[in-house]
XYZ file of C-alpha atoms in Angstrom:
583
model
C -29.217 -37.139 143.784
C -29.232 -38.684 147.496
C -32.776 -39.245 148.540
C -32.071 -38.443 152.152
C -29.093 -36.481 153.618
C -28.895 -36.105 157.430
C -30.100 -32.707 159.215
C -26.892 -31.037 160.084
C -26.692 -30.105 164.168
C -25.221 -27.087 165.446
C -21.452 -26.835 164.873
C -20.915 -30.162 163.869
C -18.670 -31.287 161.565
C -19.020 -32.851 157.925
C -17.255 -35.963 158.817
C -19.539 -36.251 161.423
C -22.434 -35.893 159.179
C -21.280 -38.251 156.428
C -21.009 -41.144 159.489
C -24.205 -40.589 160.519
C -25.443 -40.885 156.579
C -23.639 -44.043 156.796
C -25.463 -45.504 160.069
C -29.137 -43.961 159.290
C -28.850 -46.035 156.180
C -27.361 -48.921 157.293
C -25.213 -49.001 154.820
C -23.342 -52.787 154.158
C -19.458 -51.613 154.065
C -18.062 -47.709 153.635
C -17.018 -48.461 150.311
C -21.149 -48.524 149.620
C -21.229 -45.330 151.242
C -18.651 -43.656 149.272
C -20.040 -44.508 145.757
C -23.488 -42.978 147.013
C -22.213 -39.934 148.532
C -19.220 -39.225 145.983
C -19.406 -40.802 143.412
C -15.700 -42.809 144.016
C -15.136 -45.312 146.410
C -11.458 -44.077 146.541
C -12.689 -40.830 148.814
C -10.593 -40.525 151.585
C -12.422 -39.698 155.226
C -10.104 -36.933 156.068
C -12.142 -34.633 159.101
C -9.974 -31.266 158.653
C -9.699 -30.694 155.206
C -12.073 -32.957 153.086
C -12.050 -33.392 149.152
C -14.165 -34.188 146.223
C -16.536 -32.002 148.165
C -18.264 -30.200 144.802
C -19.178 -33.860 143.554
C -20.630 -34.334 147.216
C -22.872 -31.004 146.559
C -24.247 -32.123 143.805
C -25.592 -35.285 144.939
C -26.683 -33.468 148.254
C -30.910 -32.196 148.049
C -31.394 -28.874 147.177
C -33.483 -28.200 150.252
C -30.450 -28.437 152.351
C -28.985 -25.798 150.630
C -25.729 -27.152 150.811
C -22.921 -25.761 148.047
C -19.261 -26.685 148.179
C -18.500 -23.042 149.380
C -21.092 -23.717 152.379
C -19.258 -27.009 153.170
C -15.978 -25.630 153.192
C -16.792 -22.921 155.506
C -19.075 -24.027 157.767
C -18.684 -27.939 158.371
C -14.842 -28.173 157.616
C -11.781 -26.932 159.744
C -10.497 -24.507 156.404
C -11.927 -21.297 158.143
C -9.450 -22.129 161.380
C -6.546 -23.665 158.990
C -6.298 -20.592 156.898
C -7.390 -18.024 158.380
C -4.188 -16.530 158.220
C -2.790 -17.668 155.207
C -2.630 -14.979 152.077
C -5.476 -14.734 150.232
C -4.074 -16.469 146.894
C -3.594 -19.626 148.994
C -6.837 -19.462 150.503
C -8.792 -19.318 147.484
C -5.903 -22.316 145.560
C -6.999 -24.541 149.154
C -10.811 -23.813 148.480
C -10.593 -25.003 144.981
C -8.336 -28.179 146.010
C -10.909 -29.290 148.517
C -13.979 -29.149 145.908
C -12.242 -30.831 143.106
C -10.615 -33.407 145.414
C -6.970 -32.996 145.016
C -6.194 -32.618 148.859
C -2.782 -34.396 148.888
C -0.016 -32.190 150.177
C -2.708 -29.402 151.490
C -1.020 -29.350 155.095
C 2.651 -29.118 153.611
C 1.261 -26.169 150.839
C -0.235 -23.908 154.592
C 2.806 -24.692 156.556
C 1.216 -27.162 158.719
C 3.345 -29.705 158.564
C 6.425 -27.894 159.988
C 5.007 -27.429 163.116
C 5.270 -30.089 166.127
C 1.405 -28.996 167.102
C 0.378 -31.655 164.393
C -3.060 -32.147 163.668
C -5.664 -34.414 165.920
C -5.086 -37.960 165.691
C -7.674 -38.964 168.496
C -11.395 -37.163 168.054
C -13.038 -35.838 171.157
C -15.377 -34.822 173.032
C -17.406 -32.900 175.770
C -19.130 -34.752 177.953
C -21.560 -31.882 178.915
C -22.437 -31.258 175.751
C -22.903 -35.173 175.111
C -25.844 -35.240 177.686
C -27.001 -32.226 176.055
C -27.163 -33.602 172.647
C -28.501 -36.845 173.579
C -31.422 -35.252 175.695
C -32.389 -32.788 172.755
C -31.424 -34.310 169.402
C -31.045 -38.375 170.343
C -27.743 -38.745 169.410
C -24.148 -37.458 169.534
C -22.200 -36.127 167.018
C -18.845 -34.621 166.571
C -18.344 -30.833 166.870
C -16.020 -28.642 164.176
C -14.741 -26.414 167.494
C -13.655 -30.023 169.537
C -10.928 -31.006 166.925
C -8.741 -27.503 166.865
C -5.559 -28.663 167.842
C -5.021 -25.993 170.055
C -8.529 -26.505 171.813
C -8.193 -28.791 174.942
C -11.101 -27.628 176.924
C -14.863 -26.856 175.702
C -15.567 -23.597 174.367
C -19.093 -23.370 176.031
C -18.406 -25.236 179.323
C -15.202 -24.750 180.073
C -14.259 -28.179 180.997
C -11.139 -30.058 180.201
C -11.992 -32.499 176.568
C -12.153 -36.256 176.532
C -10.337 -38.566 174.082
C -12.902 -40.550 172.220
C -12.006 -44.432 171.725
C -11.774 -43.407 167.694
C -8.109 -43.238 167.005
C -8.087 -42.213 162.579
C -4.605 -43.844 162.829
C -6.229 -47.016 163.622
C -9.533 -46.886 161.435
C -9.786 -47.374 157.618
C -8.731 -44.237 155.837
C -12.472 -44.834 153.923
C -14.513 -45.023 157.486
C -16.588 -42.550 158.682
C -17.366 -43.276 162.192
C -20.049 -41.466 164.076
C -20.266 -40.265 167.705
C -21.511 -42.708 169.860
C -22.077 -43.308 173.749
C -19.577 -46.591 173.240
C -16.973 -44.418 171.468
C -17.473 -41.556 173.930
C -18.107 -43.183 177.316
C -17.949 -40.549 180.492
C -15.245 -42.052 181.806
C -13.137 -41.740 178.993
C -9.670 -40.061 179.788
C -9.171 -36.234 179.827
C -6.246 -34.947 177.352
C -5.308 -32.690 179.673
C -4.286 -33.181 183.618
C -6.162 -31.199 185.837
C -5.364 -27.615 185.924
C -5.436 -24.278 188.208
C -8.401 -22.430 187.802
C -6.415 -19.098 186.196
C -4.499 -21.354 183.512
C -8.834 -22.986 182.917
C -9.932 -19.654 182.316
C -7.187 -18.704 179.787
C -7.515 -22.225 177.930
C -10.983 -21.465 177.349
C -10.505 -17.631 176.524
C -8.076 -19.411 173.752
C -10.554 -22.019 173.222
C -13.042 -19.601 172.598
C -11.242 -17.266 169.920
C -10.137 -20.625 168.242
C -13.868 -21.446 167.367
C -14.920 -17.259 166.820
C -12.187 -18.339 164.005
C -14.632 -21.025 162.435
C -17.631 -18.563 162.363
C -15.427 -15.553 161.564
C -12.644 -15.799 160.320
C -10.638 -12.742 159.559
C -10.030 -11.095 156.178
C -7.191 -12.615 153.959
C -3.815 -10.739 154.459
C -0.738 -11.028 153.121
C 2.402 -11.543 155.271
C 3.835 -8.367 155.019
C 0.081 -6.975 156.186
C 0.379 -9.144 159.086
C 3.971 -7.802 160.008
C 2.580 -4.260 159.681
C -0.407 -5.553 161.590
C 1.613 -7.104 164.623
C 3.868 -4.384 164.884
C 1.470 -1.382 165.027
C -0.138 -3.610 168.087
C 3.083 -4.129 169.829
C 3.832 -0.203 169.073
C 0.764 0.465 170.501
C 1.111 -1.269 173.915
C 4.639 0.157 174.405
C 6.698 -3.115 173.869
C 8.489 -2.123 170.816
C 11.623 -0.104 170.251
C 10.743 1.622 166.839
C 8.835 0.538 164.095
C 10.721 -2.684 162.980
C 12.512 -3.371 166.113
C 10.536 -5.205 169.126
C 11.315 -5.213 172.463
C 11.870 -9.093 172.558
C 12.961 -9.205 176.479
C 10.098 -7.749 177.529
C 7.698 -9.254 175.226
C 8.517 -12.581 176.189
C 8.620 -12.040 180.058
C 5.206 -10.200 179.884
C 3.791 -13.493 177.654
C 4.971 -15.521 180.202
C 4.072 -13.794 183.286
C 0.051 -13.482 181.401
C -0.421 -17.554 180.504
C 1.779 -18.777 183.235
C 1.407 -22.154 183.529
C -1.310 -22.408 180.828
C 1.697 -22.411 178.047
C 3.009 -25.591 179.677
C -0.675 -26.875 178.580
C -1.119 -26.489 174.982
C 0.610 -28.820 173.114
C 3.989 -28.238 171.360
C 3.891 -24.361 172.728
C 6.851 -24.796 174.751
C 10.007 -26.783 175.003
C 11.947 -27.510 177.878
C 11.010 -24.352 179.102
C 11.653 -22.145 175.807
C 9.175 -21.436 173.009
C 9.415 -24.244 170.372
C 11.450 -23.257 167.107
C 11.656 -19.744 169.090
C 8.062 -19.189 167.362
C 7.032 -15.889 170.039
C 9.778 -13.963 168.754
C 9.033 -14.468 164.720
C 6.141 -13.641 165.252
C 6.471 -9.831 165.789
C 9.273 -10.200 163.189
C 9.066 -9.969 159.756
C 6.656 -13.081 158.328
C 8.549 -14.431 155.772
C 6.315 -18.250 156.505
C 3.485 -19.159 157.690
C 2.599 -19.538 161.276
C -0.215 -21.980 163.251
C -2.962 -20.477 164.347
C -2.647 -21.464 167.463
C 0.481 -19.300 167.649
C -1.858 -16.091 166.065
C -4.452 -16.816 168.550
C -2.319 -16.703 171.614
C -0.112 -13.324 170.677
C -3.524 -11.614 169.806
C -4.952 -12.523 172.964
C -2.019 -11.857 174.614
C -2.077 -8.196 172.698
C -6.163 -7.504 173.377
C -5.495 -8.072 176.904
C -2.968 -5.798 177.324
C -3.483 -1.575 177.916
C -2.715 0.666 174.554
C -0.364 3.403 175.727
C -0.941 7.123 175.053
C 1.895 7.820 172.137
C 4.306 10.579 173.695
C 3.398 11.971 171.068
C 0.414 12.772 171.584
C -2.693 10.528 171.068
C -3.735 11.646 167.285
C -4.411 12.748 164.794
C -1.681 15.118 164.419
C -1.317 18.206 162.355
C 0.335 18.993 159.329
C 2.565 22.239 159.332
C 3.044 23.056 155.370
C 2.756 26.790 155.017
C 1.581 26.185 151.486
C -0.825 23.622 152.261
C -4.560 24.721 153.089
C -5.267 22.091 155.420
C -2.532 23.798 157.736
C -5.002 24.415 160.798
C -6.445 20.921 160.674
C -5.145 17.790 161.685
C -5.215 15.304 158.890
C -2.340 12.773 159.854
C -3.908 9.874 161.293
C -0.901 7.581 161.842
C 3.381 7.982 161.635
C 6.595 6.052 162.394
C 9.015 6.227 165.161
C 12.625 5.215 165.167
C 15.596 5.376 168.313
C 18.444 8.015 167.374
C 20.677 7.795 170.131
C 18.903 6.775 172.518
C 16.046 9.700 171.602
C 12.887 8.634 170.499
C 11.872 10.201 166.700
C 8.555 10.232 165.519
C 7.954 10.867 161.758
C 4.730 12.578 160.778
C 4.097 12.393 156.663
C 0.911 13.573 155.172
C -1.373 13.279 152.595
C 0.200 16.503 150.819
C 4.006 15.200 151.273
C 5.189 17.505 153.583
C 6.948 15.115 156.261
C 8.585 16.171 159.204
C 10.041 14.812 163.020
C 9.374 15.384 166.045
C 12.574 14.168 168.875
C 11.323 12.804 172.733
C 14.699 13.598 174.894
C 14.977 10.460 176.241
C 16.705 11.700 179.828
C 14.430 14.535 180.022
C 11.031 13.338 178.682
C 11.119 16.381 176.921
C 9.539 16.828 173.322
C 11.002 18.765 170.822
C 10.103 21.154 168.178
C 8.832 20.098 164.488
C 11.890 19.956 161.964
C 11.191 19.713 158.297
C 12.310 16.833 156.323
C 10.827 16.945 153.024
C 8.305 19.106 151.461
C 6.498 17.113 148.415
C 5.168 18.344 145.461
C 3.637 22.090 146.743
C 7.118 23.395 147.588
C 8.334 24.109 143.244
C 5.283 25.673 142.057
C 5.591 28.138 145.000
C 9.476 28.233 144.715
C 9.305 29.434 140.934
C 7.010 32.142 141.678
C 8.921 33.492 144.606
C 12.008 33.705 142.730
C 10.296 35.285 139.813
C 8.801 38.075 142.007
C 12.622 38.924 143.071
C 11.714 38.218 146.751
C 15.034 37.743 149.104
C 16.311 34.661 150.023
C 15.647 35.371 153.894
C 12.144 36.436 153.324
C 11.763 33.082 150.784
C 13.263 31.519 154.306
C 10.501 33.033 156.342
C 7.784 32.323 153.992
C 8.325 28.641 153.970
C 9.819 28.519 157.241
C 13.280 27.185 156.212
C 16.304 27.945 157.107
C 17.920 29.842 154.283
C 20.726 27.041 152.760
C 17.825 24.566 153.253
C 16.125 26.899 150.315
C 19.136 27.125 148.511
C 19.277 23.380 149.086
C 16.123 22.549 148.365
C 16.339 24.778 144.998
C 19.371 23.036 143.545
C 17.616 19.234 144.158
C 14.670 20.667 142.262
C 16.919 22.202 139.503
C 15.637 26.147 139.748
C 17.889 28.965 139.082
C 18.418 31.394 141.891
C 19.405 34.652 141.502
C 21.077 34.103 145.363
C 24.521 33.425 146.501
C 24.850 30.522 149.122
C 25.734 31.938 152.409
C 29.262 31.755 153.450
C 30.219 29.682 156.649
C 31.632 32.040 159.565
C 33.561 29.839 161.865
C 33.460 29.839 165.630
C 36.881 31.323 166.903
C 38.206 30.846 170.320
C 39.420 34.610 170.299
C 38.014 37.807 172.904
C 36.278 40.318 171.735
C 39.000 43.212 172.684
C 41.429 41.444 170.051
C 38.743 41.295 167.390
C 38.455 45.013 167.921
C 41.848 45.741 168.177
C 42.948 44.124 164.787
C 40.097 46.133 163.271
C 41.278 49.520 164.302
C 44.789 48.297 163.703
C 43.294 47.819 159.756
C 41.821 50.668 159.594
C 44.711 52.618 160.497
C 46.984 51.186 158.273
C 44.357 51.791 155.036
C 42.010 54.400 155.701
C 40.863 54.518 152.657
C 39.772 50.994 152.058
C 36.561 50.187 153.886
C 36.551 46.949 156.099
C 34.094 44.660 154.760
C 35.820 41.041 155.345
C 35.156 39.021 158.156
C 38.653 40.114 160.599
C 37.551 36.610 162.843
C 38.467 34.923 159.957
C 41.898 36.292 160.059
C 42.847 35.922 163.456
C 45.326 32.958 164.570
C 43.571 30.080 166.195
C 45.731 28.915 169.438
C 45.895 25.425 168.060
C 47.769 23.991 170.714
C 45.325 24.898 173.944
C 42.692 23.802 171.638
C 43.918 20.233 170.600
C 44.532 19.793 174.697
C 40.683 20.698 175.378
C 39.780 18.344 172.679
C 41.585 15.270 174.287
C 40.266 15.863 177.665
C 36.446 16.061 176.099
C 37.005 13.033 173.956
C 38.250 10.989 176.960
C 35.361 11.682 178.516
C 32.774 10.987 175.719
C 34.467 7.585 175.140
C 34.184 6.919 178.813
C 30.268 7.629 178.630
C 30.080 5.368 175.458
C 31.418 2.522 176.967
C 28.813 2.081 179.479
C 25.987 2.521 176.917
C 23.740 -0.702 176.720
C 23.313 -2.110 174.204
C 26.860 -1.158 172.879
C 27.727 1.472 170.421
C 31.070 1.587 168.126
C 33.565 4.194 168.994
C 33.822 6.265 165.748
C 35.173 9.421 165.028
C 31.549 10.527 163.715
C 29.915 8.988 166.888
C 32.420 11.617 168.857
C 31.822 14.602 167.048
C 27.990 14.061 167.385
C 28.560 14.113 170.665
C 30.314 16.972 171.074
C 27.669 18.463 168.495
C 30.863 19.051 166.127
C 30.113 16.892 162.540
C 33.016 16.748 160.580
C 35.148 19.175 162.295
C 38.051 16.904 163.706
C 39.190 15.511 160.750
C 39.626 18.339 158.705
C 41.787 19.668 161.488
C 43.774 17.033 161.945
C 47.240 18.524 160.817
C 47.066 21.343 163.347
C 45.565 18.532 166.053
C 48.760 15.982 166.442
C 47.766 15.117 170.236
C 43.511 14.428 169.156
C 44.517 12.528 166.191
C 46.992 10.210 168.384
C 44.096 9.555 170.902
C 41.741 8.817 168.144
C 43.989 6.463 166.941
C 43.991 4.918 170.087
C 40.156 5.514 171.071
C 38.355 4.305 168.033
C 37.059 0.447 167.569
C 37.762 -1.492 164.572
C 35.118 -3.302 163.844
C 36.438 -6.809 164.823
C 36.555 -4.864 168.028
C 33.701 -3.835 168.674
C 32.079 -7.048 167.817
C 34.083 -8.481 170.131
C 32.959 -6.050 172.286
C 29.353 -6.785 171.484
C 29.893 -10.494 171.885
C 30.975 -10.020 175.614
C 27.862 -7.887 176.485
C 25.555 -10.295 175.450
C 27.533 -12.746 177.245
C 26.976 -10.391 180.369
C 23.428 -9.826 179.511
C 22.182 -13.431 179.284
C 24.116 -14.207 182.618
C 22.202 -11.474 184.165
C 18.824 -12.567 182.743
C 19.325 -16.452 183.845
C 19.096 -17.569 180.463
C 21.432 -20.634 178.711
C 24.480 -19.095 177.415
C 24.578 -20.723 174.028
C 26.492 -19.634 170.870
C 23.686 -18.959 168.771
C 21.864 -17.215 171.738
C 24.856 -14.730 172.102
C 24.920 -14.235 167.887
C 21.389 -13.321 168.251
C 21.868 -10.906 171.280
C 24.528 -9.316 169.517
C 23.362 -8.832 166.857
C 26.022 -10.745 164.158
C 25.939 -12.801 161.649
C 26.799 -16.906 161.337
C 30.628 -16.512 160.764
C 31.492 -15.191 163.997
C 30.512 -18.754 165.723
C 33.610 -20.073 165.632
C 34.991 -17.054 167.277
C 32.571 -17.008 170.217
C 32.520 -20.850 170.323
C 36.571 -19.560 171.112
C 35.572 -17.025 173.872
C 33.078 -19.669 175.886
C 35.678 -22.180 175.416
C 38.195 -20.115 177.310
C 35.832 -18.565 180.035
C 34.879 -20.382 182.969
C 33.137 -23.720 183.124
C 29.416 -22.203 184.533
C 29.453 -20.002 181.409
C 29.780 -23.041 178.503
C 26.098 -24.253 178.938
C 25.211 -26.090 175.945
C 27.958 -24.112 173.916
């Protein structure tokens, strides 16, 4: 047990406090003040992420009150390193640092991947060294100075000074405490002077970089942060659906918030881009770690911005189950939204499992009615006793507000024998009404006796070839509108019939359609085409937006994979010279 152990100051930091154990006792050589604080002369004197801390607690006076877990989180940098690291590696980290086996602890959080690095050269504030020295006596190194993303002081504002004490250059065994030699007011400022709008966002970041010391937020997985960055960007109207992000306007918006703050920070940005493209992965899907620093800036970047009212409404939203007897509440607190040609789709699911959509008409602003999509557990229970009372299948229809095949549908997936007969399919025919009525008196004449119950549409003779001619004028003109869509879509013969609200009608018509079927031959886009298509667009689109025209730039705009490089490494090579920028 140590007989005396420093007084720990406000937000200082345990390396800090172990150098000024080693000056207050005037201790001969560090090694000395090792074996009295640890127990092993073989400690290192790392600042961020310390070891051997539980033998430290144990030599430290109870009246301090001082347990490994209160080291770690409030004199170490652990609650800022992984703070947004899953919780098994948290607690594996918290373990390492008490039983001393730090080595590799940067590499094991991702750290060491990043160009940010950690702090190689302490400092300081030289506002809050007067203020120490005037109410304590002496100086001492703050947790919230070393961040490596904090350049300016949290409390003041003002840019940070580089101490003289470089750890590079002092024995990996030293503690050395704060001094007015080591921190001398006219030490150098590690960052040049700045605007007064990129000083007030560099302390707004400095700021929620040491909130992240004192509290930091709960343990989450990488998939919860995913979730938890995409419901944000959702939120704030820079996202496309649910998994896709609006990454043009994401990163203009960043850039147009920090300005020339970003240029600032260190490692943030790169020639002008975002180093290792970080902005982008993070509203992706986290499949690795990120820096805080990175965390930090999109969330203030996020709490800064306005939340949009949803178009669909603001919430919660009801629940429309017939069966279910929370019909007249509202109990859906949250749902998903996805593009469908070029219509936004929200999908509403509650509690009960009745899930349905809701379509915003993207042209019109319009907001379409519910339609049901799945009905969860309540619908067979209900089913089985409507079909044992002998109810019709309309009325069934009307009771559960389906459409009638739906409930034959429905009944078949759920494996309950109906007493109905699926409804038969009565075709459209391009015929008048006089001729209908004429080949039904012409039937009845010729068999009075037999009543006419079949459908006589059914029988009349389709004029096939006016009706393949109509189809190739309003296919031309569908292609024609699907070739200016942005981003591009593949010219299919299902992507024409759902535009001409027809699903699988052409090509079971094809033998009485010779001149449709030769423009369709024509028409639709292999897929070789339409990347090739694709590949073009982005070209155009990256032109238009100023940015470098590089290979991997126009794979990533167009959405392909790695083995169509070589072929667009072939299309830069033979367009003009301006184009092939770093190709």
């Amino acid at each position: 047990m140590l007989a005396y152990f420093p007084t720990v100051y406000p937000g200082e930091l345990l390396y800090s406090v172990l150098a000024r154990y080693h000056r207050h006792v005037g201790a001969p050589s560090p090694m000395h003040t090792l074996d009295a604080l640890f127990g092993n002369r073989k400690v290192i004197a790392t600042f961020d992420l310390p070891g051997h801390l539980q033998a430290l607690a144990d030599r430290i006076p109870p009246d301090r009150a001082l347990n490994v877990d209160r080291i770690i989180d409030t004199l170490t940098l652990y609650p800022y390193l992984t703070a947004f690291e899953p919780p098994a590696l948290q607690e594996k980290v918290r373990r390492a640092m008490g039983q001393g086996a730090i080595d590799g602890l940067h590499v094991c959080l991702g750290l060491s991947a990043f160009r940010i690095g950690r702090v190689q050269q302490l400092r300081f504030c030289q506002t809050c060294a007067w203020e120490m020295k005037a109410i304590y006596g002496e100086l001492w190194w703050r947790r919230d100075h070393q961040l490596p993303g904090v350049i300016v002081c949290p409390e003041h504002g003002c840019p940070l000074q580089g101490s003289t004490v470089r750890l590079a250059k002092v024995s990996r065994h030293e503690f050395v405490a704060a001094t007015p030699n080591n921190c001398p007011s006219h030490a150098r400022s590690i960052a040049p002077l700045m605007e007064p709008a990129s000083l007030a966002h560099l302390q707004r970041v400095a700021r929620r970089s040491a909130d992240l010391l004192c509290s930091p937020p709960g343990g989450r997985t990488l998939w919860q942060w995913t979730e938890f960055y995409r419901n944000r960007m959702l939120e704030i109207g820079l996202s496309k659906s649910n998994v896709t992000m609006n990454q043009y306007h994401f990163d203009r918006d960043f850039r147009n918030f920090f300005g020339g703050a970003l240029d600032l920070l260190p490692a943030v940005m790169d020639d002008g881009a975002f180093a290792g493209d970080w902005l982008a992965s993070m509203v992706r899907k986290h499949r690795k770690a990120h820096h805080p620093l990175h965390h930090i800036l999109v969330q203030d970047f996020l709490a800064q911005r306005e939340r949009r009212d949803s178009a669909f409404g603001a919430g919660p939203w009801p629940c429309i189950n017939p069966l279910a007897n929370h019909r007249s509440s509202e109990p859906i607190k949250s749902f998903t939204q996805h593009w469908n040609h070029g219509n936004r789709v929200g999908v509403f699911s509650c509690s009960c499992g009745y899930v349905y959509t809701r379509c915003l008409q993207s042209k019109t602003g319009a907001l379409g009615a519910p339609r049901f999509l799945q009905y969860g557990p309540l619908l067979e229970p209900a089913l089985r006793q409507l079909v044992i009372a002998g109810k019709r299948l309309r009325e069934v229809g009307r009771f559960l507000h389906l459409d009638p095949k739906t409930v034959v549908r429905l009944a078949g997936e759920i494996g309950i024998a109906i007493p109905w007969k699926p409804l038969r399919r009565i075709e459209k025919v391009l015929v008048s009404p006089e001729s209908v009525a004429d080949s039904a008196a012409s039937l009845v004449q010729a068999s009075p006796a037999v009543p006419v119950t079949r459908d006589v549409a059914r029988r009349t003779r389709r004029a096939w070839p006016e009706i393949d001619r109509d189809w190739v004028t309003k296919l031309s003109a569908w292609v024609d509108i699907v070739c200016q869509e942005s981003p591009p879509v593949r010219i299919t013969v299902a992507e024409l019939e759902r535009r001409a609200n027809r699903r699988d009608w052409l090509l079971k018509r094809r033998h009485h359609m010779p001149l449709t079927m030769e423009f369709l031959d024509q028409a639709v886009e292999t897929v070789e085409q339409f990347q090739l298509r694709r590949i073009h667009w982005a070209i155009a689109e990256l032109e238009l937006c100023g940015a470098p025209v590089t290979a991997w730039q126009i794979m990533r705009k167009a959405g392909l994979r790695s083995n169509n490089l070589a072929r667009i490494h072939a299309i830069l090579d033979e367009a003009p010279i301006v184009m092939r920028i770093a190709a």
